[in-house]
Coordinates of N, CA and C in Angstrom, one line a residue:
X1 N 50.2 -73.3 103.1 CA 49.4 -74.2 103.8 C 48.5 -73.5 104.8
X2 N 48.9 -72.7 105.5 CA 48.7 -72.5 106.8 C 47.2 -70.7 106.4
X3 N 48.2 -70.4 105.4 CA 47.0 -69.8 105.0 C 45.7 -70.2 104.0
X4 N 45.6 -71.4 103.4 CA 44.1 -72.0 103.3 C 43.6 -72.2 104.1
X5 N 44.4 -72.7 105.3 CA 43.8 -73.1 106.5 C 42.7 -72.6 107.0
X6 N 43.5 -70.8 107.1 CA 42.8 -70.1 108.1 C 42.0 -69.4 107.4
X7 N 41.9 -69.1 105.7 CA 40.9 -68.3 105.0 C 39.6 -69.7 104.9
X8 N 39.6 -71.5 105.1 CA 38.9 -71.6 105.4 C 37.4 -71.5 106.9
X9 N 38.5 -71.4 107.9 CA 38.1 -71.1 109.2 C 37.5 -69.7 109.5
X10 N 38.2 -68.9 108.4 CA 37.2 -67.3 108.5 C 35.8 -67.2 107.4
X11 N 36.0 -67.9 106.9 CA 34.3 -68.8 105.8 C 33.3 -69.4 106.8
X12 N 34.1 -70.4 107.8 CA 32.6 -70.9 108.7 C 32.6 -69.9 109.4
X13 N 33.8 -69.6 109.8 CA 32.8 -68.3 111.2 C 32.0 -66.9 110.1
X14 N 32.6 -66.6 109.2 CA 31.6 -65.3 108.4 C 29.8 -66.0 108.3
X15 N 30.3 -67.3 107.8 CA 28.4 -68.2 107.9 C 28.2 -68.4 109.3
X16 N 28.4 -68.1 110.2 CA 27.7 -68.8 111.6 C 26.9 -67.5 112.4
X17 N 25.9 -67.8 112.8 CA 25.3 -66.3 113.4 C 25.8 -66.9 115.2
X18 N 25.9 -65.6 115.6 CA 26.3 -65.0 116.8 C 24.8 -65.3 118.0
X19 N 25.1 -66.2 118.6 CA 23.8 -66.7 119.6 C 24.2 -65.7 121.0
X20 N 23.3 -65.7 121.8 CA 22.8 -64.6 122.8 C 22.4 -64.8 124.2
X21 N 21.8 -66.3 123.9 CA 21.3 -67.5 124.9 C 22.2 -68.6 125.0
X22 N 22.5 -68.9 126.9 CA 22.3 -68.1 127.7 C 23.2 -66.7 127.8
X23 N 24.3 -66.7 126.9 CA 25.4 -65.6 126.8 C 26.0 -65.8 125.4
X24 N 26.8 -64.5 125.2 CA 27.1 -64.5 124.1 C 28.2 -65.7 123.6
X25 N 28.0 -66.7 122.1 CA 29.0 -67.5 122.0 C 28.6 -68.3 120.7
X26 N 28.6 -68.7 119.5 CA 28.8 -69.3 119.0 C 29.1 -71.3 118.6
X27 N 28.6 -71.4 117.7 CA 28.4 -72.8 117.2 C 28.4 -73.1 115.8
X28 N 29.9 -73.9 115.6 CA 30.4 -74.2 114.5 C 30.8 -75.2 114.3
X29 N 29.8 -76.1 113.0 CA 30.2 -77.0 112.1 C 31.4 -77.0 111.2
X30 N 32.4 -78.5 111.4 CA 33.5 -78.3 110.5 C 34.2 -77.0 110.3
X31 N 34.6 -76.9 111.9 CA 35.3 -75.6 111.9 C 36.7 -75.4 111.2
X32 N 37.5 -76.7 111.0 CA 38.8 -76.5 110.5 C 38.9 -77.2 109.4
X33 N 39.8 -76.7 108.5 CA 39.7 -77.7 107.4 C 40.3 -79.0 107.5
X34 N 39.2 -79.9 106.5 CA 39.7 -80.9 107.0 C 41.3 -81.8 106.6
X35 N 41.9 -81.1 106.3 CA 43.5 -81.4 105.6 C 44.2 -80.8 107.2
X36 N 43.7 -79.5 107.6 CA 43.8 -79.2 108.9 C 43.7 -80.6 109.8
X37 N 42.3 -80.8 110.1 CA 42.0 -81.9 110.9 C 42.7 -83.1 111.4
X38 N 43.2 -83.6 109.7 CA 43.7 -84.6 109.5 C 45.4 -84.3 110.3
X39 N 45.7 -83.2 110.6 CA 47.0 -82.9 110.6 C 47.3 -82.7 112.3
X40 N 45.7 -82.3 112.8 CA 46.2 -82.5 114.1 C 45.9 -83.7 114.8
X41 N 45.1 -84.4 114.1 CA 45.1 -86.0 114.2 C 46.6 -86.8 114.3
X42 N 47.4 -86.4 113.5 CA 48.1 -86.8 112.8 C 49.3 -86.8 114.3
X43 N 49.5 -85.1 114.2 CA 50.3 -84.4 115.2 C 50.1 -84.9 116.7
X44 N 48.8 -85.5 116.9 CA 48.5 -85.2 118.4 C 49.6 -85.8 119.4
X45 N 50.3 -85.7 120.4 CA 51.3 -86.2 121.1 C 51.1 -87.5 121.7
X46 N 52.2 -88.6 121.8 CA 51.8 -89.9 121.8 C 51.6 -90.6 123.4
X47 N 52.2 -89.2 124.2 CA 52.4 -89.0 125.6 C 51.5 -88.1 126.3
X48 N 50.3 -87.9 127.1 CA 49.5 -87.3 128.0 C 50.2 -87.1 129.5
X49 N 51.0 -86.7 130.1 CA 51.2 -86.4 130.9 C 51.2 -85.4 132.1
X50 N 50.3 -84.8 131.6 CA 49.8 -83.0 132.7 C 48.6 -83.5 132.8
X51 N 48.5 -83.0 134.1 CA 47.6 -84.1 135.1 C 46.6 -83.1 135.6
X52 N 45.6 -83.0 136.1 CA 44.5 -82.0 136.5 C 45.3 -81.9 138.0
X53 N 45.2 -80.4 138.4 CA 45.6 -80.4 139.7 C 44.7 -81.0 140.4
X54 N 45.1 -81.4 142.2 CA 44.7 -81.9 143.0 C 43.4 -81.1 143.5
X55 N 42.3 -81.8 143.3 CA 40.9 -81.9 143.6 C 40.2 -81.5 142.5
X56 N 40.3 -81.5 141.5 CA 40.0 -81.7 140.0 C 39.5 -83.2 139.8
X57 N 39.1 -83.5 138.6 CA 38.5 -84.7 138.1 C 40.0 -85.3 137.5
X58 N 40.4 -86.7 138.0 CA 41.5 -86.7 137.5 C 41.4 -87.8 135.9
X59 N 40.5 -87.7 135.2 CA 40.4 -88.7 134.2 C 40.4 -87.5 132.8
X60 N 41.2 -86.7 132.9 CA 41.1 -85.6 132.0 C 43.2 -85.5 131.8
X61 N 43.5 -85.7 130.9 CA 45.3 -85.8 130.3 C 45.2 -84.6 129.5
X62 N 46.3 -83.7 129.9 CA 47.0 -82.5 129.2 C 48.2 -82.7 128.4
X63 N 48.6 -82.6 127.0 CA 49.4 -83.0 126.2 C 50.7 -81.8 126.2
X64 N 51.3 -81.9 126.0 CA 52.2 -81.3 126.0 C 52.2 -80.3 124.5
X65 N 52.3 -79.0 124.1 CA 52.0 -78.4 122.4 C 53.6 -77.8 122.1
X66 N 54.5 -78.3 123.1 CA 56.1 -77.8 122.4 C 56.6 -78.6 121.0
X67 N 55.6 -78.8 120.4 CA 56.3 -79.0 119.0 C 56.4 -77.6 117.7
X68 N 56.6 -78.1 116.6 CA 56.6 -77.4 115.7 C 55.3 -77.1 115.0
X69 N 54.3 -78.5 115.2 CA 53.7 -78.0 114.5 C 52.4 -77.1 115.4
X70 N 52.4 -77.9 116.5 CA 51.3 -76.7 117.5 C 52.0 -75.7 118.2
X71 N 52.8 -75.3 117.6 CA 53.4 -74.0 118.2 C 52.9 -73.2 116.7
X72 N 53.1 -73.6 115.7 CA 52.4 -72.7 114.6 C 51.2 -73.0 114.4
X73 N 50.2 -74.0 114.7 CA 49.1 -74.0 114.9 C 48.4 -72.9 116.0
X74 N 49.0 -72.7 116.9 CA 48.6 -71.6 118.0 C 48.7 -70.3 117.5
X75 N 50.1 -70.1 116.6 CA 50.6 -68.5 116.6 C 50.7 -68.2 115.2
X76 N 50.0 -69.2 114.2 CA 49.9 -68.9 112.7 C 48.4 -68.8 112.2
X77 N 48.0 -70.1 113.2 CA 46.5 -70.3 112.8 C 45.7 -69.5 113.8
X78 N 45.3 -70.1 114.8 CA 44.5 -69.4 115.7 C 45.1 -68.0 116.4
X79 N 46.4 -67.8 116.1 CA 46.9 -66.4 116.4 C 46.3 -65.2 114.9
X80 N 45.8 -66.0 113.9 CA 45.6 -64.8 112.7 C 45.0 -63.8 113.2
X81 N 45.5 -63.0 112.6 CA 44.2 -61.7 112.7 C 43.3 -61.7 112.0
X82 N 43.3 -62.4 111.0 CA 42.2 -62.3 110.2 C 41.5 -63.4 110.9
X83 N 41.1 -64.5 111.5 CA 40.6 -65.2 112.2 C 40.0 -64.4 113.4
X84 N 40.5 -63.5 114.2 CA 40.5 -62.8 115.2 C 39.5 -61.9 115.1
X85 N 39.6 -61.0 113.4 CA 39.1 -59.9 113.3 C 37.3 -60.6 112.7
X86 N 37.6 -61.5 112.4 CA 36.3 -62.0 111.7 C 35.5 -62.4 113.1
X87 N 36.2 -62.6 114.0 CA 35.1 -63.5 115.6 C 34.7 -62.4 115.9
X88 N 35.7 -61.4 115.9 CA 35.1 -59.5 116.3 C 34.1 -59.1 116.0
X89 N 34.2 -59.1 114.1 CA 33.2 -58.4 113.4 C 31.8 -59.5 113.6
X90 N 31.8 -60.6 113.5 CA 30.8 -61.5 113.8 C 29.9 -61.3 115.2
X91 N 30.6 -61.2 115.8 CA 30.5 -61.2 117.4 C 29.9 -59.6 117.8
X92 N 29.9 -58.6 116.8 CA 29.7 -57.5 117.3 C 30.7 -57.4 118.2
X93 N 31.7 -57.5 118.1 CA 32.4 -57.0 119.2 C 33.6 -55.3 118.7
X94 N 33.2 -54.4 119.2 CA 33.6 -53.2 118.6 C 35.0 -52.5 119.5
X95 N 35.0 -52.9 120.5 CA 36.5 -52.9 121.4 C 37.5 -53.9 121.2
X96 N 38.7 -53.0 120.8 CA 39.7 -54.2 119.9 C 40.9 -54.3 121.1
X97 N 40.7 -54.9 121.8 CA 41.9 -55.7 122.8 C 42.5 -56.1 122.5
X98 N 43.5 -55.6 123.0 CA 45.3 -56.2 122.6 C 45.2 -57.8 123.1
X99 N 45.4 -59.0 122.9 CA 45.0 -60.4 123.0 C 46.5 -61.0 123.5
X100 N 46.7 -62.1 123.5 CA 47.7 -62.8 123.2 C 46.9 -64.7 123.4
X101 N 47.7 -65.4 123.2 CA 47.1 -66.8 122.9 C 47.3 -67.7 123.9
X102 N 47.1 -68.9 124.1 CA 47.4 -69.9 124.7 C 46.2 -70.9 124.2
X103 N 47.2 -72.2 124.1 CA 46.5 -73.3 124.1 C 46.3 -74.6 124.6
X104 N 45.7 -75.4 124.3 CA 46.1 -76.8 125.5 C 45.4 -77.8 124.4
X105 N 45.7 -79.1 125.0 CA 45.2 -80.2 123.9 C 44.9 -81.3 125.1
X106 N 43.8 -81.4 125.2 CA 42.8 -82.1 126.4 C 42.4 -83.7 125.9
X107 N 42.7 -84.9 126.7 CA 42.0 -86.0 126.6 C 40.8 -86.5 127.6
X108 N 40.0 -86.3 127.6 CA 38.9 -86.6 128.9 C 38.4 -88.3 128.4
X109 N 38.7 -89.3 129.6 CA 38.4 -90.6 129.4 C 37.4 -90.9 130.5
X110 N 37.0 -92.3 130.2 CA 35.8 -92.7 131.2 C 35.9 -92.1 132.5
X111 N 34.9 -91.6 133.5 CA 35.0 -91.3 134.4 C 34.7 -89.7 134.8
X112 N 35.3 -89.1 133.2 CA 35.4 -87.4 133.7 C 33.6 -87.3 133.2
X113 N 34.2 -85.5 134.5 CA 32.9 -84.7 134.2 C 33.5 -83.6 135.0
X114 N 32.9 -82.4 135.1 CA 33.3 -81.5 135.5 C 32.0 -80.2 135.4
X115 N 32.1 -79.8 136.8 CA 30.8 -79.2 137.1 C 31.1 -77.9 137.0
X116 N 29.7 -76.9 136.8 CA 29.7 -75.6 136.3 C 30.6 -74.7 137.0
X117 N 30.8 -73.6 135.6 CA 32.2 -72.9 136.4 C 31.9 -72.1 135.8
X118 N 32.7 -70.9 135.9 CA 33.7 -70.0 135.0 C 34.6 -70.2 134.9
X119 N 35.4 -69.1 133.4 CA 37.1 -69.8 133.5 C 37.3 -68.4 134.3
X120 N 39.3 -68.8 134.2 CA 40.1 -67.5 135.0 C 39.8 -66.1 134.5
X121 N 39.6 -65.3 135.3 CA 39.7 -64.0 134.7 C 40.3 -63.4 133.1
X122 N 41.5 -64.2 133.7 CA 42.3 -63.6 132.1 C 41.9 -63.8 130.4
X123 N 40.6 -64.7 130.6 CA 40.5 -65.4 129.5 C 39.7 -64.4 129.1
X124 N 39.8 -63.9 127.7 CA 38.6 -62.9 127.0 C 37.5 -63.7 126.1
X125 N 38.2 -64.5 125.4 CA 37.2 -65.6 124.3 C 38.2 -66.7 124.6
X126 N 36.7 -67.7 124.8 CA 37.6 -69.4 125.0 C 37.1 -70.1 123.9
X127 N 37.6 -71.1 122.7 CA 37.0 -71.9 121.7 C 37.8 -73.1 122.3
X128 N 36.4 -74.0 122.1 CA 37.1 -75.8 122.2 C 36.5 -76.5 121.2
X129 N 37.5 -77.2 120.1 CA 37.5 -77.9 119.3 C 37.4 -79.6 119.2
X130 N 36.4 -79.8 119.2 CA 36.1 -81.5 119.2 C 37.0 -82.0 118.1
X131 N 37.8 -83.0 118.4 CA 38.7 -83.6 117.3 C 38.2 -85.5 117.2
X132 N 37.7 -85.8 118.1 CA 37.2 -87.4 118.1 C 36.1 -87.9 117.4
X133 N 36.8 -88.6 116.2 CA 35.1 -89.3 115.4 C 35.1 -90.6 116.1
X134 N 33.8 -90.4 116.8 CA 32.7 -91.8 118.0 C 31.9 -90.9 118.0
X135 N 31.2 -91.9 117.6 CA 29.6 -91.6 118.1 C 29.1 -91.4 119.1
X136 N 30.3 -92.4 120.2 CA 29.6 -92.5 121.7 C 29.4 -90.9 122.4
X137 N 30.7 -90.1 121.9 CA 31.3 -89.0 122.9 C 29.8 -88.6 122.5
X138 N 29.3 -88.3 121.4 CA 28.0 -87.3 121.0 C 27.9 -86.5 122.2
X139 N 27.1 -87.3 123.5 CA 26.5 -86.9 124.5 C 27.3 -86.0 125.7
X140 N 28.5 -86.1 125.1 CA 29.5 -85.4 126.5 C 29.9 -84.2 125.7
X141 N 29.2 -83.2 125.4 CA 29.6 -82.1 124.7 C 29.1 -81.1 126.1
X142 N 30.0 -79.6 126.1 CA 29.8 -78.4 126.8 C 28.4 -78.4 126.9
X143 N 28.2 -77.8 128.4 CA 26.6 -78.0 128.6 C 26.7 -76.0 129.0
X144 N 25.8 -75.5 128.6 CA 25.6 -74.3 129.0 C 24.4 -73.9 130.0
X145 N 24.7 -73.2 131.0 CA 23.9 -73.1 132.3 C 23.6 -71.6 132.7
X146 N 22.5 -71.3 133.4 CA 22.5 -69.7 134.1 C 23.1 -69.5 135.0
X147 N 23.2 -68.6 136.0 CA 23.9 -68.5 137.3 C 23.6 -69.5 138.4
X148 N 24.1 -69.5 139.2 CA 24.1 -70.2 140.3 C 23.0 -69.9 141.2
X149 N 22.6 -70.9 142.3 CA 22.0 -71.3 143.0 C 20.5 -71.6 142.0
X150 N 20.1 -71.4 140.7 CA 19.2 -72.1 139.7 C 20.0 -72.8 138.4
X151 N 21.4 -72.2 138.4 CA 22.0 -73.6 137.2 C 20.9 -73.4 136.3
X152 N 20.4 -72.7 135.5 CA 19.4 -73.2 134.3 C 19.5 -74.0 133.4
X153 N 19.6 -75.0 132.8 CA 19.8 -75.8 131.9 C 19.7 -75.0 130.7
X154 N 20.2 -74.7 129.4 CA 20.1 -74.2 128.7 C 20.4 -75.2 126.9
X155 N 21.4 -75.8 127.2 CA 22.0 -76.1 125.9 C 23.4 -77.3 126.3
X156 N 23.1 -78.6 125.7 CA 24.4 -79.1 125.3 C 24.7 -79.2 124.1
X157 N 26.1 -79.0 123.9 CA 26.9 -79.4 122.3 C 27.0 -80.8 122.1
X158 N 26.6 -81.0 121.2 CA 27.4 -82.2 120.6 C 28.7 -82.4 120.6
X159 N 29.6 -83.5 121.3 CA 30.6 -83.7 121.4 C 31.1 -84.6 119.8
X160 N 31.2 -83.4 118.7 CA 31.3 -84.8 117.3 C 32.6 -84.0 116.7
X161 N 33.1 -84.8 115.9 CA 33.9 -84.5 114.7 C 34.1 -82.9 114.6
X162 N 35.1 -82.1 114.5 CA 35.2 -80.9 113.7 C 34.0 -80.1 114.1
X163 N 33.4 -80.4 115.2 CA 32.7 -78.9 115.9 C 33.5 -78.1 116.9
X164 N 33.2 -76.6 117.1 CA 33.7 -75.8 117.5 C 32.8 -74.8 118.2
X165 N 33.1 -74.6 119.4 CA 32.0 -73.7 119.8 C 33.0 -72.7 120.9
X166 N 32.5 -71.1 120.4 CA 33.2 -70.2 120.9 C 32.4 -69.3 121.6
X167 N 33.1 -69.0 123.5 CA 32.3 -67.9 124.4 C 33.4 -66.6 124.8
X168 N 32.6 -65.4 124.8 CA 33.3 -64.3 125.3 C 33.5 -64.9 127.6
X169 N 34.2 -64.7 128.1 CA 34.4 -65.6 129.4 C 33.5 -63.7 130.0
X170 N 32.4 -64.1 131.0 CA 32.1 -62.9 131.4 C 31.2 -63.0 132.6
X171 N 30.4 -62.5 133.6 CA 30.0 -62.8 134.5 C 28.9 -63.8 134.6
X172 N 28.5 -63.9 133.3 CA 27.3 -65.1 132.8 C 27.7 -66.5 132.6
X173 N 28.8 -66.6 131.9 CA 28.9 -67.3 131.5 C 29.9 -68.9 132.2
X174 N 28.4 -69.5 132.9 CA 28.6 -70.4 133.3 C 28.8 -71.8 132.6
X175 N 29.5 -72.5 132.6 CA 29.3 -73.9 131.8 C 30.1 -74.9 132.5
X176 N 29.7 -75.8 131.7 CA 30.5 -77.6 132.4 C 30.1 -78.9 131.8
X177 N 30.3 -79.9 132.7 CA 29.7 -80.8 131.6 C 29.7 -82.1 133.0
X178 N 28.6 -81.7 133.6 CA 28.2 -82.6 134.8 C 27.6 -84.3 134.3
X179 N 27.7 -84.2 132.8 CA 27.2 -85.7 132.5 C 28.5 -86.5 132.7
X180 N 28.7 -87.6 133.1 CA 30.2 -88.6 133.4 C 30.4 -89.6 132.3
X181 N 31.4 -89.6 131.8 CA 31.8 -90.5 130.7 C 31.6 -91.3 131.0
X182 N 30.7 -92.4 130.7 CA 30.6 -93.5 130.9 C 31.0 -95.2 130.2
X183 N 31.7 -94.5 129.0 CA 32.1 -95.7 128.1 C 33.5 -95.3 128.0
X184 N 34.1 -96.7 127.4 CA 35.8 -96.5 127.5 C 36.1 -95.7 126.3
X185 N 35.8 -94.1 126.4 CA 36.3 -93.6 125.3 C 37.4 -92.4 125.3
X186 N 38.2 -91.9 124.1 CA 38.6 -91.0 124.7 C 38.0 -89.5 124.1
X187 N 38.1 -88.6 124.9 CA 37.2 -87.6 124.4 C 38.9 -85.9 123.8
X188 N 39.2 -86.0 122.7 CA 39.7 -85.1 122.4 C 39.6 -83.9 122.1
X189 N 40.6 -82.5 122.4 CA 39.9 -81.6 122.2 C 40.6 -80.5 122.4
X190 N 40.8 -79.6 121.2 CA 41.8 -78.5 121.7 C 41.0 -77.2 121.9
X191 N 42.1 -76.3 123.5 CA 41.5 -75.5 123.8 C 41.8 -74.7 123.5
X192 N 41.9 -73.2 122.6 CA 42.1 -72.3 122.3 C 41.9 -71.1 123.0
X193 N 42.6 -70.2 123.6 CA 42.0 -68.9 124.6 C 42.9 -67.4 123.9
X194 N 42.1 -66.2 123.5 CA 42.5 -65.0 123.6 C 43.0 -64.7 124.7
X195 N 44.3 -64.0 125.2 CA 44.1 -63.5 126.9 C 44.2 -62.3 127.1
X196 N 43.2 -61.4 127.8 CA 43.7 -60.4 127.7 C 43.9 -59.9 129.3
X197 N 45.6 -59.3 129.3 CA 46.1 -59.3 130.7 C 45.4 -58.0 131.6
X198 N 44.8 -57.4 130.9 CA 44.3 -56.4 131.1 C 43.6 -56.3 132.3
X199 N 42.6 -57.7 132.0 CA 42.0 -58.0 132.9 C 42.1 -58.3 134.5
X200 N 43.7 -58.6 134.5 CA 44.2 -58.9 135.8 C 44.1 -57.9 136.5
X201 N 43.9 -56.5 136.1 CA 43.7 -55.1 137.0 C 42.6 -54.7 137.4
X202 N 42.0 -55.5 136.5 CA 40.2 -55.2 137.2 C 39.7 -55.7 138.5
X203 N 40.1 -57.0 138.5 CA 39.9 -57.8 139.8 C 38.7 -58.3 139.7
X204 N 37.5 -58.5 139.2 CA 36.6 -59.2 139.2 C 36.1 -59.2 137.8
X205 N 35.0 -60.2 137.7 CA 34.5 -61.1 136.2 C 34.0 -59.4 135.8
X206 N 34.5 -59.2 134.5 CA 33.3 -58.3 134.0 C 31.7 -58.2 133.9
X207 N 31.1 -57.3 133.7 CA 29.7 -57.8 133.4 C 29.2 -58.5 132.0
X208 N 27.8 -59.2 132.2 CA 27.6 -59.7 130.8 C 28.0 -58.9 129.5
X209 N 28.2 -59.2 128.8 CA 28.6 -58.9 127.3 C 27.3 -58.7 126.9
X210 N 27.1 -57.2 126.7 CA 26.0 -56.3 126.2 C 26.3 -55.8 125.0
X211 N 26.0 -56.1 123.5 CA 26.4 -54.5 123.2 C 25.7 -53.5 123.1

């Protein structure tokens, strides 16, 4: 099972070209298959209860992934190397970092939004996977931005069905999604992260992703 899965997921990312604007990251149609899809639909947990820490947007539920099947969804599927090695070779990325995984499974409802950031240091590549078919979410997809004090507007995703959009985490790479949910919907979405600990010795964001 688990390997159709992921020899379909290394097909869309081998067809997807490697975008540059405003940083390095990727945009992917029907990123998982859809027998996949159907499975994390299926799987998703019936209880939300991890809560955005205090002073966070609190309309955003963290699910719990201690089951069977998103514990092998993390360390079978999105742990492949062949998944891993294909975002590399795509990505031009020619330094092969030792990684490890983590993931989360996000519900954002009426109300959220959440303004431009970067993530933690430790993250090397972050992918978030839209799982909700509504039309409404469309509009509340990742918005990509330039640095601070001009915020450039650059690009929002579509918040739809089985899209996937993946960033190297680096001194550029600003993003958020400052538009507020405005309809009673729920917005699902799993986050996927490589981590490389490495990073925690450096002490600050590396610079943009040049090659």
């Amino acid at each position: 099972m688990w390997t159709k899965f992921i020899n379909y997921t290394v097909n869309q990312i081998s067809k997807s070209a490697l975008q540059r604007e405003p940083y390095w990251h990727f945009a992917i149609d029907d990123f998982m298959h859809p027998g996949l899809l159907h499975l994390c639909n299926t799987n998703w947990p019936d209880i939300g209860d991890i809560k955005n820490p205090p002073g966070y947007n609190q309309n955003r539920l963290g699910y719990d992934t201690d089951s069977s099947f998103w514990r092998e969804f993390e360390t079978i599927y999105m742990g492949s190397e062949k998944i891993k090695r294909m975002i590399f070779l795509k990505g031009e990325i020619w330094r092969d970092l030792e990684t490890t995984t983590s993931l989360a499974l996000w519900e954002d409802s009426k109300g959220y939004s959440v303004s431009y950031h970067k993530d933690n240091l430790l993250i090397y590549i972050a992918a978030q996977i839209f799982i909700s078919n509504d039309e409404r979410l469309r509009p509340y997809g990742t918005e990509m931005v330039g640095p601070p004090k001009e915020f450039k507007f650059y690009k929002r995703f579509e918040c739809k069905e089985n899209f996937a959009w993946l960033m190297i985490n680096d001194a550029n790479s600003w993003h958020g999604m400052k538009t507020e949910i405005k309809e009673d919907v729920k917005r699902r979405s799993i986050m996927f992260r490589y981590i490389n600990k490495i990073r925690a010795e450096e002490k600050e964001m590396p610079a943009p992703y040049i090659r």
